[in-house]
Tab-separated table of C-alpha atoms and ligand atoms in Angstrom:
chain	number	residue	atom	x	y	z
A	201	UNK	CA	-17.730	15.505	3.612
A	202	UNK	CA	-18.910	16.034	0.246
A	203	UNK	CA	-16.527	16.182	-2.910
A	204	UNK	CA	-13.964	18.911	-3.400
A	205	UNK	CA	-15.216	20.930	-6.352
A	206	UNK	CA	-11.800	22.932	-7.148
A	207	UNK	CA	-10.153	20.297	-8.263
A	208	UNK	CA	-11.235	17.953	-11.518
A	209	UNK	CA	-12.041	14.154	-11.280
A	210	UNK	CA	-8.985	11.914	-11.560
A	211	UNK	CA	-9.167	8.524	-14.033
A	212	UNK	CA	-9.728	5.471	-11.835
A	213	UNK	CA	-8.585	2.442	-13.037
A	214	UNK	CA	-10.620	-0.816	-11.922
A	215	UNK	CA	-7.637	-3.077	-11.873
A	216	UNK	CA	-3.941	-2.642	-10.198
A	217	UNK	CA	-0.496	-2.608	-12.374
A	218	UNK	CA	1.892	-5.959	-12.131
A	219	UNK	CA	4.867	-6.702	-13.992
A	220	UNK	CA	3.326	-8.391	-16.631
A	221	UNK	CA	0.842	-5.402	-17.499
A	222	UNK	CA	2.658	-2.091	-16.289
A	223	UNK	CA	0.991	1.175	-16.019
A	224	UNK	CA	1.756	4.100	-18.548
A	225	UNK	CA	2.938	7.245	-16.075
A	226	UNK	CA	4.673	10.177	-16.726
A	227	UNK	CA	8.384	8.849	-16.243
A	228	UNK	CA	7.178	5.702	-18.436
A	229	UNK	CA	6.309	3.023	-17.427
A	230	UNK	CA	5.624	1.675	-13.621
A	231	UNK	CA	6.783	-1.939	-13.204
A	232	UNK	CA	4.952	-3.563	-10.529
A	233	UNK	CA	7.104	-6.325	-8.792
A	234	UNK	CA	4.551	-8.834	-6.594
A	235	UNK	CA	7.479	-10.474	-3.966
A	236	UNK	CA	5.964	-13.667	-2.866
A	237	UNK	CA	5.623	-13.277	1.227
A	238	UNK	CA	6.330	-9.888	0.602
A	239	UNK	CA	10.249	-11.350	0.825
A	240	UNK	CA	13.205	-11.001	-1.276
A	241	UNK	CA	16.943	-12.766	-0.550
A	242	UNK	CA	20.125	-10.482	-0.621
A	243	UNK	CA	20.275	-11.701	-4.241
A	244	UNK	CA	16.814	-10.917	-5.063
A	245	UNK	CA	16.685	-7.139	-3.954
A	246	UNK	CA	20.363	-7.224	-5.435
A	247	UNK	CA	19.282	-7.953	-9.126
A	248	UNK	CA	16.189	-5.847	-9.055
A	249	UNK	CA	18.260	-2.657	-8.174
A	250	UNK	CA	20.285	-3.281	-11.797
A	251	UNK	CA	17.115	-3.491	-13.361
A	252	UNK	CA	16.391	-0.470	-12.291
A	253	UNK	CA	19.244	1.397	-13.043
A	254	UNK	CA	20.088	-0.673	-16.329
A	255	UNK	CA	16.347	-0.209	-17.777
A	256	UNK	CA	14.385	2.004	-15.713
A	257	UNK	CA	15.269	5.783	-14.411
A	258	UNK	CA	16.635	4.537	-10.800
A	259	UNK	CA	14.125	5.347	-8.663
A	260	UNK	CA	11.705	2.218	-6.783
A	261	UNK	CA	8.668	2.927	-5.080
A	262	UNK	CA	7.302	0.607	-2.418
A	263	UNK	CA	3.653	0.419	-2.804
A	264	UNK	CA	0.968	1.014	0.264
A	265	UNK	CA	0.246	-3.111	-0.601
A	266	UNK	CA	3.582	-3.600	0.094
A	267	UNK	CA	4.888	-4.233	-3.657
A	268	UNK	CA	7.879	-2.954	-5.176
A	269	UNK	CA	7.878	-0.803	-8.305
A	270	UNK	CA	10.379	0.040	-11.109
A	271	UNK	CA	9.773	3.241	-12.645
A	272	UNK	CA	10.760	4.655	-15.823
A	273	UNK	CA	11.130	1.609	-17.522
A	274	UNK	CA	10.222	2.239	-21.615
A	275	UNK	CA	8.209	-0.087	-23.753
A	276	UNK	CA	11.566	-0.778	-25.538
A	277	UNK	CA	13.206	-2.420	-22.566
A	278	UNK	CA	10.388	-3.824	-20.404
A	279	UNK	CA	11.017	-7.425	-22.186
A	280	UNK	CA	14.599	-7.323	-20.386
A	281	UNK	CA	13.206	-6.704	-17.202
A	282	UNK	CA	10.294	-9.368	-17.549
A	283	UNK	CA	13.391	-11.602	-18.239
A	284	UNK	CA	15.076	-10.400	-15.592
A	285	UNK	CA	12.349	-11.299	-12.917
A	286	UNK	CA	11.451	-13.906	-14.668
A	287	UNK	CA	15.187	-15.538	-13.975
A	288	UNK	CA	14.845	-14.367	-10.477
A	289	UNK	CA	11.313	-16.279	-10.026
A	290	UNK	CA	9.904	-12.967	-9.150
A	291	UNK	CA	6.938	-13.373	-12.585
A	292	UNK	CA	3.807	-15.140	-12.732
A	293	UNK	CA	2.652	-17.067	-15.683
A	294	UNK	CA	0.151	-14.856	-16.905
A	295	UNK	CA	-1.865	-11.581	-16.214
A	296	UNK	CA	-4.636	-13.683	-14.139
A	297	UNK	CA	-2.080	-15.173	-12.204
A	298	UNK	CA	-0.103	-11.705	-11.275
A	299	UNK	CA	-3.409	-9.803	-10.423
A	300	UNK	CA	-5.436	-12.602	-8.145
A	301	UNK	CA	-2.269	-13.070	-5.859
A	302	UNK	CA	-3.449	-9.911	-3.773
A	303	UNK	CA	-2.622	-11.076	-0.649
A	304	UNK	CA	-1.090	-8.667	1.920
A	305	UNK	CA	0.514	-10.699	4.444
A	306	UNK	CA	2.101	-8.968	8.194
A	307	UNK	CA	5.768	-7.967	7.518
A	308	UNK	CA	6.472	-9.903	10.869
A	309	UNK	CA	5.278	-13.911	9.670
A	310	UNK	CA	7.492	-16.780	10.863
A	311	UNK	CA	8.160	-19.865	8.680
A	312	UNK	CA	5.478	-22.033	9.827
A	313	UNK	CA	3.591	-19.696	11.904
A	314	UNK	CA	-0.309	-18.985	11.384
A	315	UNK	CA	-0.312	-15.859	9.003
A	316	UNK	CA	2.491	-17.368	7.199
A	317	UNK	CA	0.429	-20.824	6.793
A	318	UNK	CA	-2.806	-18.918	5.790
A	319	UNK	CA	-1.190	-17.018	3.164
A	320	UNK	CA	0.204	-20.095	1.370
A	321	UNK	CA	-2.901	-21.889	1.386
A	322	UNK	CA	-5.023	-19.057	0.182
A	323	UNK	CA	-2.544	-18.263	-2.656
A	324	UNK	CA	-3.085	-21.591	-3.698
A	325	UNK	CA	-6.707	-21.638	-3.152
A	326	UNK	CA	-7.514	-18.325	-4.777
A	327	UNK	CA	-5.151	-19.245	-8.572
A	328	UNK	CA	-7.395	-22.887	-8.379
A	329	UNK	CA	-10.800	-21.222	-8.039
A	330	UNK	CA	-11.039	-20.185	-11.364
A	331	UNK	CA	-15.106	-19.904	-11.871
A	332	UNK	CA	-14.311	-17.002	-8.696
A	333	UNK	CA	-14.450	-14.114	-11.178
A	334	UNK	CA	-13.684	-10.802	-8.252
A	335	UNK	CA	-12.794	-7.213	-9.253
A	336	UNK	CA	-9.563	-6.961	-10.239
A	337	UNK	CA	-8.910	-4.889	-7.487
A	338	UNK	CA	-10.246	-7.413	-4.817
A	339	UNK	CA	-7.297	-8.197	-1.834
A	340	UNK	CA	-7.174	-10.035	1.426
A	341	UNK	CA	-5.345	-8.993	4.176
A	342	UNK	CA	-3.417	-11.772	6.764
A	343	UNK	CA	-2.401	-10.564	9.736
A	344	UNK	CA	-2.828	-12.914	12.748
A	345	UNK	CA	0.014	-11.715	14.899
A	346	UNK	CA	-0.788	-11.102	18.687
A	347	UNK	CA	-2.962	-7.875	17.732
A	348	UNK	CA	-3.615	-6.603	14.223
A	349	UNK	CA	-1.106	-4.001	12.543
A	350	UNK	CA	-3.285	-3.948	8.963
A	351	UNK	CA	-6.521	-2.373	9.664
A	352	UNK	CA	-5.877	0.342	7.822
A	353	UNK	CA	-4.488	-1.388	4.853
A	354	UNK	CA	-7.123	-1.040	2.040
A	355	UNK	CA	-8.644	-4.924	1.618
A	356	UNK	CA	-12.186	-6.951	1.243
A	357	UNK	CA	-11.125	-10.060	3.401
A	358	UNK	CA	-8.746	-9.860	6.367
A	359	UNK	CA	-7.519	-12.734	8.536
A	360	UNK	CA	-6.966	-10.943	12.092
A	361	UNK	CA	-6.308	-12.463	15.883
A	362	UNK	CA	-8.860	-11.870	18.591
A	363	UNK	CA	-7.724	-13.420	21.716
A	364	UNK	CA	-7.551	-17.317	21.214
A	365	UNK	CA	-9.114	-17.230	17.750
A	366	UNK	CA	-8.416	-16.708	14.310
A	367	UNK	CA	-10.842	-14.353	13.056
A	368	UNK	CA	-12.513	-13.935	9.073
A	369	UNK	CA	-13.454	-10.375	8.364
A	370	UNK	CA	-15.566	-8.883	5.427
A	371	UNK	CA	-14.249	-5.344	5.533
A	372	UNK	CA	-15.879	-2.970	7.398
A	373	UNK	CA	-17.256	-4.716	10.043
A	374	UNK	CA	-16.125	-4.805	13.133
A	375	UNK	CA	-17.011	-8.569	14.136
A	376	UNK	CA	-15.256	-11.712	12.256
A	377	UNK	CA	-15.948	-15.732	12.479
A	378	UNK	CA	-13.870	-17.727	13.365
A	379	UNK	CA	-11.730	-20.385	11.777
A	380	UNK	CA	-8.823	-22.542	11.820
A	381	UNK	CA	-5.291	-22.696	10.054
A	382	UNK	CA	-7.209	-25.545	8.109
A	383	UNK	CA	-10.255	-24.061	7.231
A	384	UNK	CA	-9.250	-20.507	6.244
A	385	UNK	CA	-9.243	-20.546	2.661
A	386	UNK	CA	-12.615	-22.624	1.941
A	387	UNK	CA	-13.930	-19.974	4.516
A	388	UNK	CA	-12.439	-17.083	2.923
A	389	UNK	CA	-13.106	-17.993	-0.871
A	390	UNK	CA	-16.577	-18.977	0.699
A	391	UNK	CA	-17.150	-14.803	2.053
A	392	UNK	CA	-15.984	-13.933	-1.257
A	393	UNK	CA	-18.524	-15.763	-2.920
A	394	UNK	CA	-20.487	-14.027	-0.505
A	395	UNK	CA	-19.958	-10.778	-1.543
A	396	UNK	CA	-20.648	-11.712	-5.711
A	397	UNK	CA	-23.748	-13.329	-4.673
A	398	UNK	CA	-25.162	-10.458	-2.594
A	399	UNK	CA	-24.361	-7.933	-5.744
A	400	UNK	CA	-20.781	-6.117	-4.211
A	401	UNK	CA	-19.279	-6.188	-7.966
A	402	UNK	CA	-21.882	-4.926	-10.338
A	403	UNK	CA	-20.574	-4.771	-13.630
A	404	UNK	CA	-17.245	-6.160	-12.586
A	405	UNK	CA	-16.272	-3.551	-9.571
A	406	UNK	CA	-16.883	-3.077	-6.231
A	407	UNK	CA	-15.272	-3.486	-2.574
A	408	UNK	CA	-16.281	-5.089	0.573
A	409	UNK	CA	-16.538	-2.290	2.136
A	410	UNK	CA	-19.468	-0.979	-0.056
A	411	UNK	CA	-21.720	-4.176	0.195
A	412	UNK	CA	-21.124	-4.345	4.593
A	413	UNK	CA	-22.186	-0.722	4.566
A	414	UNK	CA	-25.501	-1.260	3.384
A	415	UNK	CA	-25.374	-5.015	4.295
A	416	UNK	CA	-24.502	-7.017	7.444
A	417	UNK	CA	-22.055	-9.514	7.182
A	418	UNK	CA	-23.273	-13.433	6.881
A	419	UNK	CA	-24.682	-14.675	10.126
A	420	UNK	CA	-21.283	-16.687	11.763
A	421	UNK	CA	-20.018	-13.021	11.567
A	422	UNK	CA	-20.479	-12.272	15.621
A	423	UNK	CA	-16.888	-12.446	17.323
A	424	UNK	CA	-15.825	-8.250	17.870
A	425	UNK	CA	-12.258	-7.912	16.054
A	426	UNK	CA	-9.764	-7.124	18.706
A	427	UNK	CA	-7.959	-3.422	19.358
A	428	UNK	CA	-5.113	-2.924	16.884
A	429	UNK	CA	-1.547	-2.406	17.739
A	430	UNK	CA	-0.224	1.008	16.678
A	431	UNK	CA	1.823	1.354	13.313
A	432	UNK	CA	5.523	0.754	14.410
A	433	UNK	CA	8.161	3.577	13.366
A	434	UNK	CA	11.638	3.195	12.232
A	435	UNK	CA	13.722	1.370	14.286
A	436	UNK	CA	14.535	-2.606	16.223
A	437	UNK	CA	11.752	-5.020	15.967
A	438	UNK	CA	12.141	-8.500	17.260
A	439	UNK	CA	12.539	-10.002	13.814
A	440	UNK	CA	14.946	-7.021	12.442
A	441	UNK	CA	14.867	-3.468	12.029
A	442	UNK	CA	12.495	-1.119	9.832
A	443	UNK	CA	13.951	1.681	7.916
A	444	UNK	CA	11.539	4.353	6.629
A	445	UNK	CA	11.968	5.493	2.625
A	446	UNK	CA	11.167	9.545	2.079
A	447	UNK	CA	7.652	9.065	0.238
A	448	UNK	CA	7.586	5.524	0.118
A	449	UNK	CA	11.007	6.240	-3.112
A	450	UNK	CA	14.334	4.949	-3.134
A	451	UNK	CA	17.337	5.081	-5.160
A	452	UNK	CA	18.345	1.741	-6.767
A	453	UNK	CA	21.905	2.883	-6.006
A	454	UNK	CA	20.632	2.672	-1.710
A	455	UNK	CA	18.363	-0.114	-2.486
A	456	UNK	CA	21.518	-2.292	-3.162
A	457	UNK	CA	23.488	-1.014	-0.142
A	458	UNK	CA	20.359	-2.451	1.826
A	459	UNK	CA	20.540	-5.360	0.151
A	460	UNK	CA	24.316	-6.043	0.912
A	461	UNK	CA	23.008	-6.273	4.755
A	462	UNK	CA	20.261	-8.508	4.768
A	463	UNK	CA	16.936	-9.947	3.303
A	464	UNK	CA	14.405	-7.473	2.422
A	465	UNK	CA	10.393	-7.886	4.203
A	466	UNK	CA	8.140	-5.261	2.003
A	467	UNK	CA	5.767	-3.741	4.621
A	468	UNK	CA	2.772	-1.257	3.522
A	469	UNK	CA	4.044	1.360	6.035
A	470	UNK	CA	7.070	2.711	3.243
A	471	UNK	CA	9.197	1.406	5.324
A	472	UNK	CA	11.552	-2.098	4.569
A	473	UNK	CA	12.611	-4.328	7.267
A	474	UNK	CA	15.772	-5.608	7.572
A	475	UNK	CA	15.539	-9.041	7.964
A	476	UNK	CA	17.763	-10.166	11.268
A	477	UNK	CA	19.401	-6.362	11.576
A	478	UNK	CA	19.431	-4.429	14.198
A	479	UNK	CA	21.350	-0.993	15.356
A	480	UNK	CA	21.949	0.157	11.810
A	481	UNK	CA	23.533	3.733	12.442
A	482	UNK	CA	24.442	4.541	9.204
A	483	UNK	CA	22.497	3.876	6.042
A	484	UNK	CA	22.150	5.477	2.814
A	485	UNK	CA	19.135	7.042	1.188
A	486	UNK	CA	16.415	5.645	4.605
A	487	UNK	CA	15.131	7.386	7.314
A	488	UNK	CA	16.358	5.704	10.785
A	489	UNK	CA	15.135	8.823	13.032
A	490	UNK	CA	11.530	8.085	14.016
A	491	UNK	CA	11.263	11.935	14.976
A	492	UNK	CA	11.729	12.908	11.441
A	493	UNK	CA	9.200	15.348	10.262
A	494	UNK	CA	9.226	13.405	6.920
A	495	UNK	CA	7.988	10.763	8.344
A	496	UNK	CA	4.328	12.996	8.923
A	497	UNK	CA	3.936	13.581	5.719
A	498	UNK	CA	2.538	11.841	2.555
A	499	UNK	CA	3.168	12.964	-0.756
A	500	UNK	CA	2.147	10.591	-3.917
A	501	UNK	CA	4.383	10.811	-7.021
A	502	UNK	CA	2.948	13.811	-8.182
A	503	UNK	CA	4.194	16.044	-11.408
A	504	UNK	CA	6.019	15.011	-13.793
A	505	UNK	CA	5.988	11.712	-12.847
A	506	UNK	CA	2.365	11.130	-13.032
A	507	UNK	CA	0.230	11.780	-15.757
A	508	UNK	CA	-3.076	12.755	-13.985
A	509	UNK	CA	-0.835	15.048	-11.492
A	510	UNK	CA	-1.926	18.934	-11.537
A	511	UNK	CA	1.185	19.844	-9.650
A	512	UNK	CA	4.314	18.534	-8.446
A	513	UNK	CA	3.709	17.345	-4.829
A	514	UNK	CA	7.201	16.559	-2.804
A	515	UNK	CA	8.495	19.738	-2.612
A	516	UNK	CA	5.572	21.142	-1.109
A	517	UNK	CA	5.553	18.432	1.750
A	518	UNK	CA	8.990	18.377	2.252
A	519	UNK	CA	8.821	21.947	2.940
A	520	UNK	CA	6.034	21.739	5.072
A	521	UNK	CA	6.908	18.446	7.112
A	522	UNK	CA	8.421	20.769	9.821
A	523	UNK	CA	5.382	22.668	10.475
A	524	UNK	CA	3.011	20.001	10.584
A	525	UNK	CA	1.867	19.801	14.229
A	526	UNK	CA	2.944	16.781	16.155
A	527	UNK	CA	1.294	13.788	15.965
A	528	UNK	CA	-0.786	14.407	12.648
A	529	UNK	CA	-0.514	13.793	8.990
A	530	UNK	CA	-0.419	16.044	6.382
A	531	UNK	CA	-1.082	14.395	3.234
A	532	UNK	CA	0.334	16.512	-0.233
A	533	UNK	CA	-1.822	14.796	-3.220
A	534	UNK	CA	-1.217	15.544	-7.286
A	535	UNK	CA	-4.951	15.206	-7.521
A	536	UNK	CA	-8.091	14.260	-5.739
A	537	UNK	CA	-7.193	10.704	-6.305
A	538	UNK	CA	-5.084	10.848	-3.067
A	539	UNK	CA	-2.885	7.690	-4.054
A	540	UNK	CA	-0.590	8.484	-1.150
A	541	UNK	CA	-3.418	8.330	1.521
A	542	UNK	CA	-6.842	7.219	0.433
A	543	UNK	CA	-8.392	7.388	4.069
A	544	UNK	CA	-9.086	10.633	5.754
A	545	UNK	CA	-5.888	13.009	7.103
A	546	UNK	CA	-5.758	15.728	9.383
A	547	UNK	CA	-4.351	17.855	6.956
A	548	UNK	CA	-4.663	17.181	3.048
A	549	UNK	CA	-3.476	19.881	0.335
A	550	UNK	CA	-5.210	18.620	-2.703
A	551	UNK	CA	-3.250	20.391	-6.448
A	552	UNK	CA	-5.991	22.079	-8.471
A	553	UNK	CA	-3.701	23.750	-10.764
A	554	UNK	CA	0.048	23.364	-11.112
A	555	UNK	CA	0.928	26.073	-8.483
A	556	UNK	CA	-2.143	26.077	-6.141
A	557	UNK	CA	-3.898	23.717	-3.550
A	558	UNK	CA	-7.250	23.164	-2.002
A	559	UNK	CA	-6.682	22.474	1.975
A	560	UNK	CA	-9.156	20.058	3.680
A	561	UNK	CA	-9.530	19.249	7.432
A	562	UNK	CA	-9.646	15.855	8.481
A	563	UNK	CA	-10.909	14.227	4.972
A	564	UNK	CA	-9.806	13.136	2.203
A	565	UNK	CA	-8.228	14.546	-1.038
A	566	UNK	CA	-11.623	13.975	-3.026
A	567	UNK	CA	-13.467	16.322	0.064
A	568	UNK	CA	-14.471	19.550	0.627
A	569	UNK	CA	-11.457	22.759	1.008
A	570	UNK	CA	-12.001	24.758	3.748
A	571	UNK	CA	-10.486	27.602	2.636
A	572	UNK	CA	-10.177	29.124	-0.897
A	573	UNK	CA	-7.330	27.550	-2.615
A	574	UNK	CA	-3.887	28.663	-1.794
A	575	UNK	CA	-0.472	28.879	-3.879
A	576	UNK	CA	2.584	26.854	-2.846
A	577	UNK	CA	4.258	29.746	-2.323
A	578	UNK	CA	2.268	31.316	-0.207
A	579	UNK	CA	1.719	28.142	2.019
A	580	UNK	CA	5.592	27.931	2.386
A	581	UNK	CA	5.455	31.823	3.313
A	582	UNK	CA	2.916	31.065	6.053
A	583	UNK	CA	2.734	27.110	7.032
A	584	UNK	CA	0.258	28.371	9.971
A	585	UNK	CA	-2.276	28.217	7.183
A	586	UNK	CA	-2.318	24.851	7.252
A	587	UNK	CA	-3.993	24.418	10.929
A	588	UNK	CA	-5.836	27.856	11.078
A	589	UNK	CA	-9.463	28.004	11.881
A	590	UNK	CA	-9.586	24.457	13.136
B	667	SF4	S1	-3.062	11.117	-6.440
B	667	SF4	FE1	-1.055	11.589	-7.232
B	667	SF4	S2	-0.226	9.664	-8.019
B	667	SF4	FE2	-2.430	9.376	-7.720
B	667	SF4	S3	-3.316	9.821	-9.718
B	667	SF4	FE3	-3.367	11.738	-8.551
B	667	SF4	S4	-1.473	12.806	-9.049
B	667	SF4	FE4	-1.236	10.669	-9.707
């Protein structure tokens, strides 16, 4: 599809937000919190729900890398909460530090199994290569359980299973090579040099996915990646049990509740497992019905709370989660950015002015409307709008 032309171009920013160097938004500012493993103890998630409600506005958003954030935090008190994490060995040592660790590791790694070993050794391996100079947006994906549950997690280098081996992927291919446990991060760092040598970051950006589209991938690249599992939904998994958050938000007061159960795993799905729980009933602030038209729609912050936002979003897609046909998305974005779902959706209502919306079939925020834009009123009038003519 080409670009949508009703709505303006958002800023992109070439590097990600961390603790250390928060973003400026609309509520103030966004306070990214990197948990190591993606894991935080009872006392962990604990401490970072007062910092949220002692120096930020309440609300936490869990990222689609599967990172906390505090929002609403001012310049004034950001010091306490780098103290804060800082006590609860939740902050790196510097900027460089905070923004290499990019690792997105499957919510469902065992001490000592494969992904779990990969990801320690290519942390390591990736703050020791200093000459490696990659985008600052540059992330690896590990996610060697049975079959893969990433592959639609945004990354350049992914560690996936494909029957008996361990595969290395440069993103969007569909073949890997394989390696061991004990070779995956001299492979991995190797494929990144890979992708600087063959010109994927000129002038300090690019993605993997970029260079393999007009590029194949280096020549030990031949072993197809296997079939992916499908995204799991809120309920019992063998190693505890997920609990969607509405939009990806909660309230620091619910956070803590959660926390009072068990350890918290950060998955990229807006949804938090619950270490070791199972059968939850009753849970404040989380979605635990996996038929809950909430859970088909994707809404990213939006107006007020972000400054590039043409419209408030949340409403909208609350709204409109009950009429979104079964088994599709419908993706509400603030702007053609499309934070909240950067790949394609069935359904996308893109803001072009604070009341109105472009709607777009199967693409992206950033593609072409197929009909003339629309007000939010009269989408809520008439939700069949949203699938007519398709
Ligand atoms: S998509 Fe939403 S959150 Fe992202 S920049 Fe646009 S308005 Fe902001």
């Amino acid at each position: 599809m080409s670009s949508n032309r009703s709505a303006p171009s958002p800023k992109v920013y070439g590097w990600c937000p961390g603790a250390l160097r928060p973003m400026v938004s609309g509520d103030g500012l966004v306070v990214r919190i990197r948990a190591p493993l993606g894991r935080l103890s009872q006392a962990q998630a604990t401490a970072i729900a007062d910092l949220s409600r002692q120096y930020g506005n309440g609300l936490i958003d869990l990222s689609a890398r599967a990172n906390l954030q505090l929002r609403g935090v001012s310049p004034e008190t950001h010091g306490s909460v780098i103290a804060g994490l800082q006590e609860l060995g939740l902050l790196d040592q510097d900027v460089w530090r905070e923004s290499r660790r990019n690792i997105l590791l499957t919510p469902f790694w065992q001490e000592g199994d494969v992904s779990h070993r990969i990801a320690r050794s290519l942390e390591g391996a990736l703050l020791a290569a200093k000459d490696l100079l990659l985008p600052g947006k540059f992330g690896f994906v590990v996610d060697t359980g049975v079959k893969p549950l990433l592959p639609n997690c945004a990354a350049d280098i992914r560690f996936e299973r494909s029957g008996p081996d361990i595969l290395l992927i440069a993103d969007g291919t569909q073949v890997g090579c394989p390696v061991t446990v004990d070779t995956a991060e001299e492979a991995a760092l190797d494929l990144a040099r890979w992708f600087l040598e063959q010109g994927g970051a000129p002038k300090g950006r690019g993605r993997m996915q970029a260079l393999t589209a007009r590029r194949a991938p280096p020549p030990a690249h031949e072993v197809p990646r296997c079939t992916s599992a499908p995204q799991p939904g809120p309920g019992n998994t063998a190693s505890g049990q997920l609990v969607a958050l509405e939009f990806g938000q909660i309230t620091a007061k619910a956070f803590a509740s959660l926390a009072e159960i068990a350890p918290l795993r950060l998955t990229p799905w807006r949804m938090l497992l619950m270490e070791g729980a199972r059968d939850l009933t009753t849970l404040p602030g989380v979605i635990l019905d996996a038929t809950d038209p909430r859970l088909q729609v994707r809404a990213c912050t939006g107006a007020p709370g972000c400054l590039q936002a043409l419209s408030d979003t949340r409403d909208l897609a609350r709204d409109l989660a009950p009429h979104v046909p079964e088994g599709q998305i419908l993706h509400v974005s603030g702007c053609a950015k499309g934070c909240a779902h950067p790949g394609p959706a069935p359904l996308t209502l893109t803001a072009t002015s604070s009341d109105t919306f472009d709607l777009i079939h199967h693409g992206r925020a950033s593609d072409q409307p197929v009909k003339e834009t629309q007000s939010a009123s009269a989408l809520r009038a008439a939700p069949q709008i949203l699938t007519k003519g398709r």
